Short mmCIF file of C-alpha atoms in Angstrom, two decimals:
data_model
loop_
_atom_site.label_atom_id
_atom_site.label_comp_id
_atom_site.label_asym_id
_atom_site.label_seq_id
_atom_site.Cartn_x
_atom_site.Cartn_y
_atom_site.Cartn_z
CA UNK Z 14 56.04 -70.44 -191.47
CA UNK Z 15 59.51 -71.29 -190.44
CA UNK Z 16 60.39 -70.47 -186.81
CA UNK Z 17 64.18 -69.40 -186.90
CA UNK Z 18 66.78 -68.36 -183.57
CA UNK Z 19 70.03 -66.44 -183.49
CA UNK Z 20 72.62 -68.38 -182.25
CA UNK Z 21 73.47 -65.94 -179.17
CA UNK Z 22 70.09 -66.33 -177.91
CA UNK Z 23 69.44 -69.79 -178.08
CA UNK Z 24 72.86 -70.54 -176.25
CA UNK Z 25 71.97 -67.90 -173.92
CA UNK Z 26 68.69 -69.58 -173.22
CA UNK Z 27 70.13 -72.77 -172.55
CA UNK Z 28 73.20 -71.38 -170.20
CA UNK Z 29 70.12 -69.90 -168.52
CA UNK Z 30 68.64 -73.23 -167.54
CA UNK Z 31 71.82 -75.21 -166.94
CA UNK Z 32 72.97 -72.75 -164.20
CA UNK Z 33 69.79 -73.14 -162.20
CA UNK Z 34 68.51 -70.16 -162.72
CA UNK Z 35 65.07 -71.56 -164.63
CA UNK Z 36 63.22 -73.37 -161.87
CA UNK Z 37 62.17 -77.01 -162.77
CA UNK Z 38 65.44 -78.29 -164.51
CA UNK Z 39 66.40 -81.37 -163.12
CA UNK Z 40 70.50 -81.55 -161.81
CA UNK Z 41 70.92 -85.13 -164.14
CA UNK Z 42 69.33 -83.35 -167.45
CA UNK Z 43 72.27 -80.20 -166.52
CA UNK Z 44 74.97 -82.61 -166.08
CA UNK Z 45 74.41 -84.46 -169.21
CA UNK Z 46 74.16 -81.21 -171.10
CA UNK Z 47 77.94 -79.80 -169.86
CA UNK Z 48 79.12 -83.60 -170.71
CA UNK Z 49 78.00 -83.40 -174.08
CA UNK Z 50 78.69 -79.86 -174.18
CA UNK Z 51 82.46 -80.26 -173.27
CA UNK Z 52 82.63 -83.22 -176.18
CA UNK Z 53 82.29 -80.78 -178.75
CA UNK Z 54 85.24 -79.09 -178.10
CA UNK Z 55 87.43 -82.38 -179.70
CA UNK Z 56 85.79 -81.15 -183.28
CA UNK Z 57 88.60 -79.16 -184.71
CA UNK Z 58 87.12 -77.50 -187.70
CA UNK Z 59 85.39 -74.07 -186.28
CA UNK Z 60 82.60 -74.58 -188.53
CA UNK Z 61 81.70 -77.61 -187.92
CA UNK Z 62 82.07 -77.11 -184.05
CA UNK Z 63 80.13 -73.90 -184.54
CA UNK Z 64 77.32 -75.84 -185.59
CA UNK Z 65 77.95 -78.25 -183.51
CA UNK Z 66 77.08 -76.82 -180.74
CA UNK Z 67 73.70 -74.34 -182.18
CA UNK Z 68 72.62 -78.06 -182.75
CA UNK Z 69 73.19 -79.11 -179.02
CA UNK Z 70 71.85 -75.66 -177.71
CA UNK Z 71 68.86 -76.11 -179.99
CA UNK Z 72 68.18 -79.69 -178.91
CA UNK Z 73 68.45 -78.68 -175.23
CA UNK Z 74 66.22 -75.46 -175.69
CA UNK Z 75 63.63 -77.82 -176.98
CA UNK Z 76 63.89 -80.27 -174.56
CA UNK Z 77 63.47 -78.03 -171.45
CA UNK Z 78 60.00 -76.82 -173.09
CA UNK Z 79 61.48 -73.12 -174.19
CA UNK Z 80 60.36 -73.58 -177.68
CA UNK Z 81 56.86 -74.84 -176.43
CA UNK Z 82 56.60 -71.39 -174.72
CA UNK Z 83 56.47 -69.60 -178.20
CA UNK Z 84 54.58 -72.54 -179.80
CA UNK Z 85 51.63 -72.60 -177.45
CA UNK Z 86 51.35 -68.89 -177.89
CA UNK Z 87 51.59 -68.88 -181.77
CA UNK Z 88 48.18 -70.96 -181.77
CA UNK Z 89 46.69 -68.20 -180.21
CA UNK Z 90 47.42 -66.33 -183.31
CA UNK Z 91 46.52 -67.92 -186.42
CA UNK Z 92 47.48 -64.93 -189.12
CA UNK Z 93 51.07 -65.43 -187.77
CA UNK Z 94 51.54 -68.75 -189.32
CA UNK Z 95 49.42 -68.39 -192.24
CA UNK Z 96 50.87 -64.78 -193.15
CA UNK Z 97 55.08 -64.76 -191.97
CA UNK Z 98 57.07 -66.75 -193.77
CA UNK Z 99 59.66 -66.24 -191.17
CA UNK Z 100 59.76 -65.69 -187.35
CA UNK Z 101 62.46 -65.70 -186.48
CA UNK Z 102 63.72 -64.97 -182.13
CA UNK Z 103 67.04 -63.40 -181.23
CA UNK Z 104 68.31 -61.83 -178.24
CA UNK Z 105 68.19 -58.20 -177.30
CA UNK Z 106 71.20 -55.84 -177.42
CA UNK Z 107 69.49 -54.06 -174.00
CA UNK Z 108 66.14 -54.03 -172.35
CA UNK Z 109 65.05 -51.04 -174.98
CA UNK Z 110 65.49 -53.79 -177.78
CA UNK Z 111 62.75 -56.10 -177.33
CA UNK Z 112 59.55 -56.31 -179.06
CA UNK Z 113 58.49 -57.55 -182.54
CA UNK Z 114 58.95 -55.96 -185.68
CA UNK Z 115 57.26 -56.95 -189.13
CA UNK Z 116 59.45 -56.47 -192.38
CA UNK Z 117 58.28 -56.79 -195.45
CA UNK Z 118 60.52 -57.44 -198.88
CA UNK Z 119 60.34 -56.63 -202.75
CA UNK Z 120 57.98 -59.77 -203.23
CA UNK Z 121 55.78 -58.84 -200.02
CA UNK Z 122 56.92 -61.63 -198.51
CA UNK Z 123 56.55 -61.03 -194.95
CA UNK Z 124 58.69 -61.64 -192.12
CA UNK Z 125 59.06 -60.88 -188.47
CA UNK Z 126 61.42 -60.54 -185.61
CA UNK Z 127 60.78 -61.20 -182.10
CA UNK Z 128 63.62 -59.66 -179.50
CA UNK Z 129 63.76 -61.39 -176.22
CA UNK Z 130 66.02 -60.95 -173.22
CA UNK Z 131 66.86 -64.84 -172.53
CA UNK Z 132 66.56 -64.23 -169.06
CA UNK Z 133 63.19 -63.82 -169.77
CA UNK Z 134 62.73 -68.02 -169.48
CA UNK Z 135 63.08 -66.96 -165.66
CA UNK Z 136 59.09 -66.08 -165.26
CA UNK Z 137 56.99 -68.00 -167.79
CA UNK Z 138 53.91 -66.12 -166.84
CA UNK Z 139 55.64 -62.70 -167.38
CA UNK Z 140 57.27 -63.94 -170.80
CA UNK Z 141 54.06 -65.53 -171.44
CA UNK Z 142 52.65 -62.33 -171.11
CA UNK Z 143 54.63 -60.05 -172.70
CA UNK Z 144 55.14 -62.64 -175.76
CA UNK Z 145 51.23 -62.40 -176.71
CA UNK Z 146 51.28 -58.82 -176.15
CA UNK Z 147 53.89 -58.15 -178.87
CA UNK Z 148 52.31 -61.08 -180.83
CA UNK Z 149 48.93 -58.76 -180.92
CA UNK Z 150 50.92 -56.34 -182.48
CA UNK Z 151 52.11 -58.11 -185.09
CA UNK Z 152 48.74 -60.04 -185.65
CA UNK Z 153 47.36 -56.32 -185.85
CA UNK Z 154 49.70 -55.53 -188.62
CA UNK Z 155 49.11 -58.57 -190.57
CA UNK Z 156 45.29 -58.15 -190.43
CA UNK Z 157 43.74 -56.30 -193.31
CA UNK Z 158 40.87 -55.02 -191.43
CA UNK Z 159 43.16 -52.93 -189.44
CA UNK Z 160 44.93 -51.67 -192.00
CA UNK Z 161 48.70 -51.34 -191.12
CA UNK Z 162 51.00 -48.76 -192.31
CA UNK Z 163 54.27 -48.87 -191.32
CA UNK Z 164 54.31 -44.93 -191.43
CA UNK Z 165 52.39 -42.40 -190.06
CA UNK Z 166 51.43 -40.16 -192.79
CA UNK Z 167 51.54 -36.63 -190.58
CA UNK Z 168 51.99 -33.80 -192.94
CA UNK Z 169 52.85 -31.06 -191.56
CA UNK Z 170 54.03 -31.77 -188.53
CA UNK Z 171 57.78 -31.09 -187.69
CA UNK Z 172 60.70 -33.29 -186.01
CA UNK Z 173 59.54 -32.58 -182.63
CA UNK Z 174 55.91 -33.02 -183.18
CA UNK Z 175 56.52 -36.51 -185.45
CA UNK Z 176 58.38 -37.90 -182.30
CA UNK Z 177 55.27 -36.89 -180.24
CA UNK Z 178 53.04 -37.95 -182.35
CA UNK Z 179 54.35 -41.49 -182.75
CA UNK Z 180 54.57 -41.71 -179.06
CA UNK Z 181 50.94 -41.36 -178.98
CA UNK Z 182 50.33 -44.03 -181.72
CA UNK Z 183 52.14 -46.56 -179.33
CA UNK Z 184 49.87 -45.33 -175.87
CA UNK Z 185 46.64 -45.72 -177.84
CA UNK Z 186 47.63 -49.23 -179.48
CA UNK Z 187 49.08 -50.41 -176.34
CA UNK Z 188 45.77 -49.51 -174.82
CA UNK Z 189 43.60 -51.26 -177.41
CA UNK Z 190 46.06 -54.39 -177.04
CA UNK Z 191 45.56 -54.24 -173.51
CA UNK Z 192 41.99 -54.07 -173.15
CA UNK Z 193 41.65 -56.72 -175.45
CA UNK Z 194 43.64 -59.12 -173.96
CA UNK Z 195 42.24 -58.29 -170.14
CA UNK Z 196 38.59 -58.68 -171.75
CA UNK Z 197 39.97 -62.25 -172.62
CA UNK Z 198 41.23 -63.24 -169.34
CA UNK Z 199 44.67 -62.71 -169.74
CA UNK Z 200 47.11 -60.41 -167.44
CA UNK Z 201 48.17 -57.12 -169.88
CA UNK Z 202 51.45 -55.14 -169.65
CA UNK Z 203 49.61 -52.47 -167.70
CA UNK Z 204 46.25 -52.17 -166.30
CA UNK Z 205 43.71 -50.02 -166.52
CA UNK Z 206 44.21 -47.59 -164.65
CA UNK Z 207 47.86 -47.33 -165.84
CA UNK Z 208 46.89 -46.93 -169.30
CA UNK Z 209 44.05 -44.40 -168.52
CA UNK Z 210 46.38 -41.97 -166.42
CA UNK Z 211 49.13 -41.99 -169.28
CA UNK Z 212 46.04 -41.50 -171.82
CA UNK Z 213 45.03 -38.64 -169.41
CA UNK Z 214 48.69 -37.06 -169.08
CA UNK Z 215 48.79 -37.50 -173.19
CA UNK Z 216 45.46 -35.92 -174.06
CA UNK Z 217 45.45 -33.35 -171.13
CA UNK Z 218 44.08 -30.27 -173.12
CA UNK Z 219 40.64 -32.71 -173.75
CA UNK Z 220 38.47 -31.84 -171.32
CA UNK Z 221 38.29 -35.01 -168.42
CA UNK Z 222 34.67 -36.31 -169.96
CA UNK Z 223 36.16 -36.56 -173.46
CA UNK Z 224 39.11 -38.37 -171.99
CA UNK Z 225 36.69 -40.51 -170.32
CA UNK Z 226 35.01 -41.25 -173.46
CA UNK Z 227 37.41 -41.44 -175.79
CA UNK Z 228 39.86 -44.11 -173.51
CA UNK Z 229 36.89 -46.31 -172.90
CA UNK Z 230 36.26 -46.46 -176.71
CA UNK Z 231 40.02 -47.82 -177.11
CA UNK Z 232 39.60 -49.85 -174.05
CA UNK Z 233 36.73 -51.76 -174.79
CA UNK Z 234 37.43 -52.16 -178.56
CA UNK Z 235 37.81 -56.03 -180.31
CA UNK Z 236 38.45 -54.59 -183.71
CA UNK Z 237 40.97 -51.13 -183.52
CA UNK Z 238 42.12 -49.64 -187.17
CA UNK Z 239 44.78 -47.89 -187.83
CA UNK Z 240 43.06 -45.19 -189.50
CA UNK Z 241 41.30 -44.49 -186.31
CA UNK Z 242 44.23 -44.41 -184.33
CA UNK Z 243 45.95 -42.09 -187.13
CA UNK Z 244 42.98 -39.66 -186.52
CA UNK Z 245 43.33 -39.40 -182.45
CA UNK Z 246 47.35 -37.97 -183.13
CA UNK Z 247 47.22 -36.58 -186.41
CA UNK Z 248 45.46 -33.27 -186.31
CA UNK Z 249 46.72 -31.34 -182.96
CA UNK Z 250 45.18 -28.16 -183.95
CA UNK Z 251 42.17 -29.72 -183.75
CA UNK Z 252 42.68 -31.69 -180.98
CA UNK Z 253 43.68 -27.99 -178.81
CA UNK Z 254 42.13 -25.07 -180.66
CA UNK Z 255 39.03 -25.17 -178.74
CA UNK Z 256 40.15 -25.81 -175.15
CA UNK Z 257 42.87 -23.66 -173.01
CA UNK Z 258 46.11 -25.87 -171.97
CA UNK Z 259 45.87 -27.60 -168.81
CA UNK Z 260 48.25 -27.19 -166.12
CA UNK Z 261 50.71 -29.61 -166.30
CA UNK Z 262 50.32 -30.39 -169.98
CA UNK Z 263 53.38 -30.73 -172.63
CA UNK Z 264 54.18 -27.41 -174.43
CA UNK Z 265 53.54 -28.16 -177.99
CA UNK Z 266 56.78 -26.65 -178.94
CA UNK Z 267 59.24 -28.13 -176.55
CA UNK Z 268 57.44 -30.90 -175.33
CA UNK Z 269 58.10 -30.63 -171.92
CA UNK Z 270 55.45 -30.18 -168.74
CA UNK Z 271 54.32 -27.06 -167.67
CA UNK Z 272 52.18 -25.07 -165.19
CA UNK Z 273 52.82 -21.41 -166.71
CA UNK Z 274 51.36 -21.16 -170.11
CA UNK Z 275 52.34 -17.91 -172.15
CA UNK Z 276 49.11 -15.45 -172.86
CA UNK Z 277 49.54 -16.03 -176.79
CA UNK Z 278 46.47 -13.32 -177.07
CA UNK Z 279 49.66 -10.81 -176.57
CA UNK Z 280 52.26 -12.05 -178.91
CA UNK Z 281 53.72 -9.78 -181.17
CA UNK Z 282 53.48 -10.32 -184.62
CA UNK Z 283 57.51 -11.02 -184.92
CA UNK Z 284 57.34 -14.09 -182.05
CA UNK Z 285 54.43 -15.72 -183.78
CA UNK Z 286 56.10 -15.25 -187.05
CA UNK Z 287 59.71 -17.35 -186.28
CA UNK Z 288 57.42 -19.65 -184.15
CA UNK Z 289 55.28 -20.55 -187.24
CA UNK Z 290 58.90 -20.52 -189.12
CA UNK Z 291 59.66 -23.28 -186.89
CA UNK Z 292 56.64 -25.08 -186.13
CA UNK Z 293 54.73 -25.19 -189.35
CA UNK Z 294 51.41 -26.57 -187.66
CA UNK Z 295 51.58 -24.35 -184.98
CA UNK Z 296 48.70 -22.19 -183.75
CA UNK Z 297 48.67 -19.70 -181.22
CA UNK Z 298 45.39 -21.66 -179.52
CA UNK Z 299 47.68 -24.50 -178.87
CA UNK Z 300 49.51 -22.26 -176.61
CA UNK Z 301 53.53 -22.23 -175.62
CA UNK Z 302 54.86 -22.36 -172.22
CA UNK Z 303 56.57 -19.44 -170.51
CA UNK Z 304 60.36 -20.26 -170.98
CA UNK Z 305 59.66 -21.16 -174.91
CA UNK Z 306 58.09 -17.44 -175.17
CA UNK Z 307 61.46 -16.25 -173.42
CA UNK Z 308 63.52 -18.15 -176.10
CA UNK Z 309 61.44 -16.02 -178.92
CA UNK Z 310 61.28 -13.11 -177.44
CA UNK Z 311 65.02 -12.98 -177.10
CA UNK Z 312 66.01 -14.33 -180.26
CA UNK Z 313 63.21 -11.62 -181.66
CA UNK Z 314 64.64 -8.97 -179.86
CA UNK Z 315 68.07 -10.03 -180.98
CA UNK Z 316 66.97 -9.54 -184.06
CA UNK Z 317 65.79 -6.58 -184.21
CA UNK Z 318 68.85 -4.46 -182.62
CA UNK Z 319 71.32 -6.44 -185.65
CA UNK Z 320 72.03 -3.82 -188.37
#
């Protein structure tokens, strides 16, 4: 596997440590990199300057132990190396960027990218942490036994609902990454207790025991699939058609919280009819919330008084 860096973040990385900011660097090792920094500058064709100085950044990013960072933690990981042919590291266009995606090309040759905010090298236990995290993922991905897809196969479900319902892929991975990586000693993204009120707030028309149950299966898991995960998000009216909304839950239609649910025992025909129209997996046990069955009801009785 060849371990690749963008240009931008590797100078980023080592403007980071040569203006103090990285704890540890010694004022002599900073001094010698601006000298032979500012040489570079005599080189007058931009190419070769260019590379120039990706070679001194490079150099210097090795030699203040940034590289052995991501090193260490690929050993941790053995399907990385032996499955990527590339990994290559850039830097993030905004905090929202980072994480690791896996691409994969015409001759399944695999590849992946890890997104880092250089400013990261600030905290090596909280890179450190969030760096095996994201490498979970993509070991997950790589590992037959969980059986990656790279998408969700939801029939059915509309715009709305596919957003949702990818949201809720991430929480329940996230949780079996987590679990599995505080079962081995090492600090996760978010504890327990984080993960358990989010899987609470996500699944809030379960009743509490089979929220109980169900997180402490993805908690305590050392081997999650895919297929499993696929099963938790991919069928919401059977996830709801037994059990009344909670207060507080997300209207299936809008997606946003609410504490007044709509009786849908009352609905006329018409409302359930453009709801259907525009939620093709929706049910009236799933429920709507008040303001949604205002929408309807107005654009039903709209409707009907157009010749």
């Amino acid at each position: 596997m060849q371990l690749r860096y963008d240009e931008d973040f590797i100078e980023a990385a080592a403007f980071l440590c040569a203006s103090g900011r990285r704890k540890g660097v010694p004022s002599l090792q900073i001094a010698r990199f601006q000298r032979e920094r500012e040489k570079l500058y005599s080189i007058l064709d931009p190419d070769e300057r260019n590379t120039a100085f990706f070679k001194l950044h490079l150099d210097w990013f090795r030699e203040w132990g940034l590289e052995k960072l991501i090193t260490d933690l690929l050993k941790e990981f053995p399907l990385l190396p032996e499955k990527l042919s590339v990994l290559a590291v850039r830097k993030t266009r905004g905090k929202n960027d980072e994480g690791a995606e896996l691409y994969v090309n015409e001759t399944n040759q695999r590849s992946a990218i890890l997104a880092l905010r250089p400013e990261s090298f600030e905290r090596d236990a909280a890179l450190r942490d969030y760096v095996r995290h994201e490498f979970t993922h993509l070991s997950d991905m790589l590992d037959p036994a969980f059986g990656y897809a790279p998408t969700l196969d939801l029939p059915g479900l509309n715009g709305a609902q596919q957003r949702l319902a990818r949201e809720r892929y991430r929480l329940l991975w996230d949780i079996t990454i987590d679990g599995r990586l505080a079962a081995d000693g090492y600090t996760p993204m978010a504890a327990r207790a984080q993960h358990a009120a989010a899987f609470s707030r996500g699944y809030s028309f379960w009743p509490e025991e089979k929220q109980a149950e169900t997180f402490d299966i993805l908690w305590q898991t050392r081997s999650p699939r895919h297929a499993e995960l696929l099963a938790l998000i991919a069928d919401p009216r059977g996830l709801r058609e037994a059990h009344r909304p909670a207060p507080g839950a997300s209207c299936p239609l809008c997606d946003f919280p609410t504490f007044t649910w709509a009786d849908t025992e009352a609905l006329l025909p018409g409302i359930t009819t453009r709801i259907v129209a525009d939620f093709a997996a929706w049910t009236p046990e799933q429920g709507l919330c008040g303001r949604c069955l205002e929408t309807y009801e107005a654009a039903t009785a709209l409707q009907m008084t157009m010749p």
